Amino acid sequence: GKLVDILSQTYDVCARVAGGSNAGHTIVANGRKYKFHLVPSGILNEMATCIIGNGVVVHLPGFLEELKSLELAGVQWEGRIKLSDRAHIVFDFHQTVDGKQETKLGRNKIGTTKKGIGPAYASKISRNGLRIGDLGDMENFEARFRSLAEYHMAAFPGLEIDIEKELEYYRKIAPYVMSMTCDTIEYTNQAYAAGKKILVEGANATMLDIDFGTYPYVTSSNPSIGSVLTGLGVSPRKLKGIYGTVKAYCTRVGEGPFPTELVDEPGSTGEYLRSNGYEFGTTTGRARRCGWLDIPQMKFSTVINGFTSLNLTKLDVLTGLPEILIGTKYVYKGKELDTMPANLKIMESPDFKVEFETLPGWTEDISTCTKFDELPPNAQKYVLRIQDLLGVPIRWIGVGPNRLDVVDRGEGWDILEQQKGV
């Protein structure tokens, strides 16, 4: 979120392309904390137009509440938000179903945010979902809503939906929502043709990707580079810089494998990272699991996304640790794995282990550093070792919680820029 906020100050358009209100970003600007769930954090740039693309699923009550909270915080968003007429709607009953399904799984729960994202995408794929643009024809919307609600009540015994009350709500908000709605595919491509700078904001993480992640402990969309094309409606020929964001350590919220996870108990390094990094989910408030950096996962993500440079966040959280470990290899039955295993049982096997490198830590305060060479020598070594292991330049380094607490090494730390000199 912070990098998007910084970059968006020079961009004309900022977009979300996948997921829903299950993903959150927190930005601290001018002493005020802003929490984003659906609205792109680029909204803090008063000159930027923000797009919620066709690949996003939108819970309209939550979306409207987020707009209200931005307004109360003094953010003038009117006329600067474009909702895709093709984006699917998350209904309250989707959220109810999400919670019921998670509870039914018991010990095998996925760790969903219960925001209705999975059930909404299921409606989309089942081709009985409703889209934002359908609010422009209430007669058709009402008929299809009744059908969708009845389908869910039949599929989930005990589920109750007050159809008339729901329809009354959507009749009421339809004109307001439609005033923000347009064909964002046309808008985006026209903006590109006009020379506008467009920034796409990612949500969730590649290891939560429905195709590439630690399935089934994943989200229901593609939080990887492909969603930029399918969730915004642009050609791959239009893509330029691809920036990957990774913390200086590893976190995970919810269930699923975590090979480099640290024990979370009072006085432990895991508890230190969570406490110092304030590792609680923006959307759910759940405590995140913490561990050492996982290079095999990062290499896998780099292959899929083709990052041209990286943004390493929260380096300051590691300050004070006597030593820092980096997970560099996965080994299974004595042999190094060349890629992420699709079968999660491998990572649960007693024959699976992670090999680590140990680097010395630092105690110096880095929150006022503005240049790379101002960082303590051991902090520099840590950053350079990550860069070396991944083969991707690290351009941005987060040294504190505020929006300007970032070391920017400059445009030269980007594969695209380096290729120009070849």
XYZ file of C-alpha atoms in Angstrom:
422
model
C 0.000 0.000 0.000
C 2.745 2.452 0.913
C 4.609 1.970 -2.376
C 1.390 2.412 -4.360
C 0.708 5.579 -2.379
C 4.185 6.920 -3.191
C 4.104 5.938 -6.873
C 0.538 7.108 -7.403
C 1.582 10.694 -6.735
C 2.965 10.719 -10.292
C 0.278 8.541 -11.930
C -2.995 9.559 -13.554
C -4.917 6.321 -13.020
C -4.712 3.761 -10.189
C -6.567 0.443 -10.387
C -7.562 -2.660 -8.430
C -8.049 -5.733 -10.626
C -8.739 -8.790 -8.452
C -10.108 -9.954 -5.118
C -12.426 -7.918 -2.953
C -12.641 -6.521 0.553
C -10.649 -9.525 1.823
C -7.442 -7.631 1.069
C -6.446 -4.544 3.010
C -3.727 -1.903 2.917
C -2.824 0.492 5.704
C -1.087 3.799 4.999
C 0.111 6.358 7.536
C 0.161 9.859 6.011
C 0.573 13.153 7.846
C 0.019 11.437 11.179
C -3.276 9.874 10.066
C -3.843 6.156 9.450
C -5.889 5.194 6.384
C -7.257 1.676 5.889
C -8.183 0.549 2.407
C -10.166 -2.541 1.460
C -11.672 -1.998 -2.001
C -10.695 1.534 -2.951
C -7.184 1.791 -4.467
C -4.864 3.585 -2.045
C -3.945 5.908 -4.916
C -7.085 7.856 -3.979
C -4.849 9.892 -1.649
C -3.441 11.554 -4.777
C -6.044 14.232 -5.470
C -5.194 14.204 -9.182
C -5.604 10.446 -9.712
C -8.650 8.569 -10.980
C -9.188 5.218 -9.279
C -10.616 2.180 -11.059
C -12.188 -0.913 -9.542
C -11.802 -3.298 -12.462
C -13.960 -6.072 -13.851
C -11.926 -8.750 -12.044
C -12.867 -7.410 -8.595
C -15.877 -8.631 -6.605
C -17.623 -5.797 -4.762
C -19.631 -5.870 -1.550
C -21.552 -2.650 -2.103
C -22.541 -1.950 1.543
C -18.888 -2.251 2.562
C -17.745 -0.212 -0.427
C -20.128 2.647 0.353
C -19.084 2.557 4.005
C -15.434 2.819 2.929
C -16.256 5.870 0.826
C -17.989 7.431 3.811
C -14.970 6.819 6.041
C -12.670 8.403 3.443
C -14.912 11.433 3.294
C -14.839 11.763 7.093
C -11.043 11.586 6.900
C -11.055 14.551 4.520
C -10.373 12.636 1.300
C -12.244 14.168 -1.642
C -13.050 11.181 -3.836
C -16.143 12.391 -5.697
C -15.755 12.032 -9.463
C -12.489 10.102 -9.090
C -13.758 6.538 -8.655
C -14.817 4.377 -11.596
C -16.617 1.079 -10.916
C -16.533 -1.532 -13.671
C -19.979 -2.402 -14.993
C -18.615 -5.958 -15.346
C -17.445 -6.361 -11.719
C -19.485 -8.965 -9.843
C -21.447 -8.190 -6.678
C -20.817 -9.806 -3.300
C -24.144 -10.115 -1.498
C -24.627 -10.453 2.254
C -25.708 -14.055 1.796
C -22.380 -14.778 0.078
C -20.701 -13.720 3.322
C -23.055 -15.860 5.394
C -22.338 -18.873 3.188
C -18.601 -18.180 3.454
C -18.806 -18.364 7.243
C -20.952 -21.514 7.190
C -18.562 -23.307 4.852
C -15.550 -22.344 6.970
C -17.221 -23.520 10.176
C -18.195 -26.804 8.548
C -14.547 -27.514 7.695
C -13.657 -27.539 11.393
C -10.000 -28.428 11.915
C -9.453 -28.347 8.148
C -10.548 -24.720 7.801
C -8.989 -22.591 5.049
C -8.611 -19.414 7.095
C -10.976 -17.339 4.945
C -11.779 -13.744 5.918
C -15.490 -14.664 5.647
C -16.037 -11.648 3.386
C -17.959 -13.722 0.824
C -15.229 -13.576 -1.807
C -15.125 -17.305 -2.622
C -18.917 -17.734 -2.863
C -19.179 -14.600 -5.021
C -16.565 -15.920 -7.447
C -18.404 -19.263 -7.369
C -21.562 -17.453 -8.518
C -19.527 -15.776 -11.244
C -18.126 -19.069 -12.502
C -21.545 -20.746 -12.187
C -22.860 -17.938 -14.431
C -25.710 -17.029 -12.129
C -24.030 -14.046 -10.436
C -24.996 -10.399 -10.846
C -22.733 -7.576 -11.954
C -22.607 -3.898 -11.011
C -23.956 -2.904 -14.422
C -27.093 -5.006 -13.835
C -28.264 -2.313 -11.401
C -29.019 -0.207 -14.478
C -31.982 -2.482 -15.265
C -33.786 -3.130 -11.988
C -36.487 -5.295 -13.484
C -33.908 -7.742 -14.781
C -31.819 -7.361 -11.598
C -34.773 -8.260 -9.369
C -35.669 -11.380 -11.352
C -32.089 -12.645 -11.340
C -31.551 -11.762 -7.673
C -34.603 -13.788 -6.671
C -33.297 -16.724 -8.665
C -29.805 -16.447 -7.133
C -31.160 -16.135 -3.588
C -33.476 -19.120 -4.011
C -30.586 -21.149 -5.444
C -28.491 -20.449 -2.345
C -31.298 -21.166 0.109
C -31.861 -24.514 -1.600
C -28.135 -25.318 -1.624
C -27.578 -24.315 2.024
C -30.421 -25.557 4.254
C -31.097 -23.148 7.087
C -29.888 -20.113 5.127
C -32.491 -17.345 5.301
C -32.525 -14.391 2.898
C -35.020 -11.553 3.228
C -35.369 -11.092 -0.521
C -37.754 -8.123 -0.367
C -35.563 -6.261 2.126
C -32.466 -6.866 0.017
C -34.185 -5.699 -3.156
C -35.404 -2.564 -1.385
C -31.798 -1.759 -0.441
C -30.486 -2.231 -3.974
C -33.300 -0.147 -5.490
C -32.314 2.633 -3.112
C -28.581 2.640 -3.884
C -28.782 1.782 -7.605
C -28.794 5.387 -8.957
C -25.894 6.373 -6.686
C -23.805 3.312 -7.606
C -24.558 3.674 -11.308
C -23.333 7.286 -11.204
C -19.842 5.862 -10.477
C -20.142 2.981 -12.955
C -18.753 2.831 -16.472
C -17.069 0.561 -18.994
C -13.659 0.625 -17.311
C -12.117 -1.418 -20.131
C -12.861 1.384 -22.550
C -11.848 4.032 -20.019
C -8.499 2.371 -19.236
C -7.485 1.774 -22.833
C -8.485 5.283 -23.867
C -6.446 6.668 -20.991
C -3.447 4.603 -22.123
C -3.862 5.794 -25.722
C -3.946 9.379 -24.448
C -0.574 8.893 -22.758
C -1.893 8.670 -19.224
C 0.244 6.859 -16.646
C -1.588 3.847 -15.180
C -0.689 2.057 -11.953
C -2.214 -1.283 -10.954
C -2.345 -2.089 -7.244
C -1.967 -5.721 -6.265
C -3.880 -7.397 -3.448
C -3.100 -10.520 -1.418
C 0.001 -12.426 -2.590
C 1.163 -14.892 -5.224
C 1.269 -17.756 -2.720
C -2.462 -17.148 -2.166
C -3.166 -17.344 -5.912
C -5.958 -19.814 -6.749
C -3.711 -21.403 -9.424
C -0.165 -20.890 -8.145
C -0.593 -20.713 -4.375
C -0.635 -23.272 -1.568
C -3.967 -24.738 -2.663
C -6.468 -25.143 -1.016
C -5.170 -22.536 1.473
C -5.539 -19.745 -1.066
C -7.838 -16.926 -2.053
C -10.393 -17.252 -4.867
C -8.736 -14.997 -7.443
C -5.367 -14.528 -9.144
C -3.261 -12.024 -7.178
C -0.470 -12.399 -9.735
C 0.474 -10.611 -12.950
C -2.146 -12.334 -15.117
C -4.995 -10.614 -13.295
C -3.787 -7.249 -14.583
C -4.763 -8.379 -18.068
C -7.978 -10.234 -17.275
C -9.140 -8.004 -14.425
C -8.596 -4.696 -16.186
C -8.971 -5.607 -19.838
C -5.593 -4.576 -21.237
C -3.132 -6.208 -23.611
C 0.117 -7.701 -22.225
C 1.944 -5.432 -24.670
C 0.949 -2.483 -22.487
C 2.751 -3.758 -19.367
C 6.002 -2.058 -18.404
C 7.484 -2.045 -14.908
C 6.376 -4.936 -12.681
C 7.162 -4.239 -9.035
C 7.074 -6.980 -6.422
C 6.512 -6.139 -2.773
C 7.910 -8.376 -0.041
C 8.494 -7.845 3.654
C 11.977 -8.222 5.103
C 10.569 -11.287 6.855
C 7.674 -13.610 6.041
C 4.066 -13.442 7.281
C 0.872 -15.342 6.693
C -2.662 -14.753 7.930
C -4.937 -17.777 8.076
C -4.166 -21.451 7.652
C -1.765 -23.243 5.325
C 1.894 -24.305 5.156
C 4.575 -21.946 6.413
C 8.011 -23.610 6.102
C 10.004 -20.779 7.736
C 7.482 -20.039 10.505
C 8.841 -19.084 13.913
C 7.395 -20.220 17.221
C 4.962 -17.605 18.509
C 5.251 -17.418 22.280
C 6.199 -14.679 24.763
C 9.809 -13.620 24.309
C 10.238 -15.476 21.013
C 11.532 -14.009 17.763
C 8.154 -14.723 16.158
C 6.380 -12.677 18.825
C 9.022 -9.938 18.448
C 8.346 -9.644 14.708
C 4.579 -9.627 15.132
C 4.674 -7.046 17.911
C 7.270 -4.707 16.344
C 5.768 -5.034 12.868
C 2.202 -4.718 14.162
C 1.308 -7.821 12.227
C -2.457 -7.851 12.409
C -4.674 -8.106 9.330
C -6.098 -4.799 8.046
C -9.368 -6.498 7.112
C -9.859 -9.027 9.916
C -7.604 -7.849 12.721
C -6.289 -11.404 13.039
C -2.718 -11.862 14.264
C -0.403 -12.816 11.416
C 1.963 -15.749 11.678
C 5.592 -14.634 11.306
C 8.784 -16.288 10.123
C 12.063 -15.822 8.310
C 12.257 -14.812 4.669
C 11.494 -17.708 2.303
C 13.673 -17.500 -0.821
C 12.194 -20.571 -2.628
C 8.736 -18.990 -2.434
C 10.096 -15.641 -3.592
C 11.907 -17.266 -6.540
C 8.658 -19.015 -7.527
C 6.774 -15.710 -7.368
C 9.507 -13.982 -9.381
C 9.293 -16.608 -12.147
C 5.514 -16.231 -12.392
C 5.346 -12.443 -12.235
C 8.559 -11.399 -13.975
C 9.357 -8.631 -11.495
C 11.561 -5.877 -12.859
C 12.359 -4.565 -9.370
C 11.416 -5.209 -5.771
C 10.098 -3.226 -2.845
C 11.486 -4.629 0.433
C 9.289 -3.394 3.280
C 9.632 -3.278 7.066
C 13.399 -3.643 7.228
C 13.226 -1.556 10.409
C 11.282 -4.317 12.190
C 14.423 -6.499 12.166
C 16.430 -3.858 14.043
C 17.621 -5.211 17.386
C 17.819 -8.881 16.443
C 21.313 -10.294 17.087
C 21.117 -12.469 13.972
C 18.746 -12.888 11.026
C 18.061 -16.075 9.116
C 17.110 -16.500 5.465
C 15.472 -19.692 4.233
C 17.443 -20.411 1.054
C 16.569 -23.993 0.010
C 13.855 -26.614 0.295
C 15.208 -30.130 0.698
C 13.051 -33.264 0.395
C 14.429 -36.739 0.995
C 17.948 -35.340 0.782
C 17.468 -33.588 -2.572
C 16.976 -29.869 -3.204
C 13.591 -28.999 -4.703
C 13.830 -26.858 -7.834
C 10.372 -25.303 -7.428
C 7.406 -25.013 -5.072
C 5.743 -28.419 -4.607
C 2.082 -28.569 -5.673
C 1.493 -31.382 -3.177
C 1.379 -29.775 0.273
C 1.961 -33.149 1.915
C 5.589 -32.817 0.850
C 6.016 -29.739 3.063
C 4.321 -31.558 5.954
C 6.592 -34.601 5.604
C 9.337 -35.318 8.160
C 11.603 -35.747 5.105
C 11.125 -32.054 4.220
C 13.340 -29.341 5.648
C 14.460 -25.778 4.983
C 18.127 -24.829 4.802
C 18.984 -21.430 6.279
C 21.743 -18.871 6.023
C 22.527 -16.789 9.112
C 23.468 -13.131 8.835
C 24.472 -10.718 11.610
C 21.840 -8.249 12.757
C 22.102 -4.557 13.631
C 20.995 -2.312 16.494
C 21.197 1.110 14.848
C 17.968 3.061 14.230
C 17.342 3.161 10.473
C 14.094 5.162 10.468
C 15.812 8.390 9.363
C 17.857 6.817 6.552
C 17.117 8.242 3.114
C 19.985 6.686 1.148
C 21.190 3.112 0.889
C 24.689 3.908 2.129
C 23.188 5.442 5.284
C 21.931 2.023 6.372
C 24.084 0.096 8.868
C 26.600 -2.200 7.109
C 24.798 -5.345 8.285
C 21.447 -4.047 7.038
C 23.058 -3.349 3.659
C 24.487 -6.879 3.581
C 21.048 -8.339 4.301
C 19.405 -6.397 1.456
C 22.196 -7.231 -0.992
C 22.088 -10.924 -0.084
C 18.355 -11.091 -0.843
C 18.947 -9.288 -4.123
C 21.732 -11.702 -5.025
C 19.657 -14.789 -4.213
C 16.706 -13.606 -6.307
C 18.526 -11.979 -9.200
C 16.130 -9.011 -9.138
C 17.143 -5.462 -8.137
C 15.755 -4.122 -4.861
C 14.892 -0.503 -5.543
C 12.747 0.499 -2.545
C 13.483 -0.291 1.110
C 10.978 0.451 3.877
C 12.616 1.865 7.004
C 9.551 2.986 9.005
C 5.720 3.068 9.086
C 5.146 6.504 7.562
C 4.574 7.040 3.840
C 7.951 8.757 3.340
C 9.984 6.271 5.403
C 11.412 4.681 2.270
C 14.876 4.506 0.734
C 14.572 4.798 -3.066
C 17.745 3.671 -4.804
C 16.552 5.200 -8.089
C 15.315 4.148 -11.515
C 18.584 2.378 -12.307
C 17.540 -0.400 -9.922
C 15.045 -1.817 -12.385
C 15.696 -4.584 -14.915
C 14.000 -2.554 -17.671
C 16.315 0.394 -17.067
C 19.388 -1.851 -16.876
C 18.483 -3.509 -20.189
C 18.436 -0.116 -21.892
C 22.159 0.164 -21.260
C 22.941 -3.231 -22.793
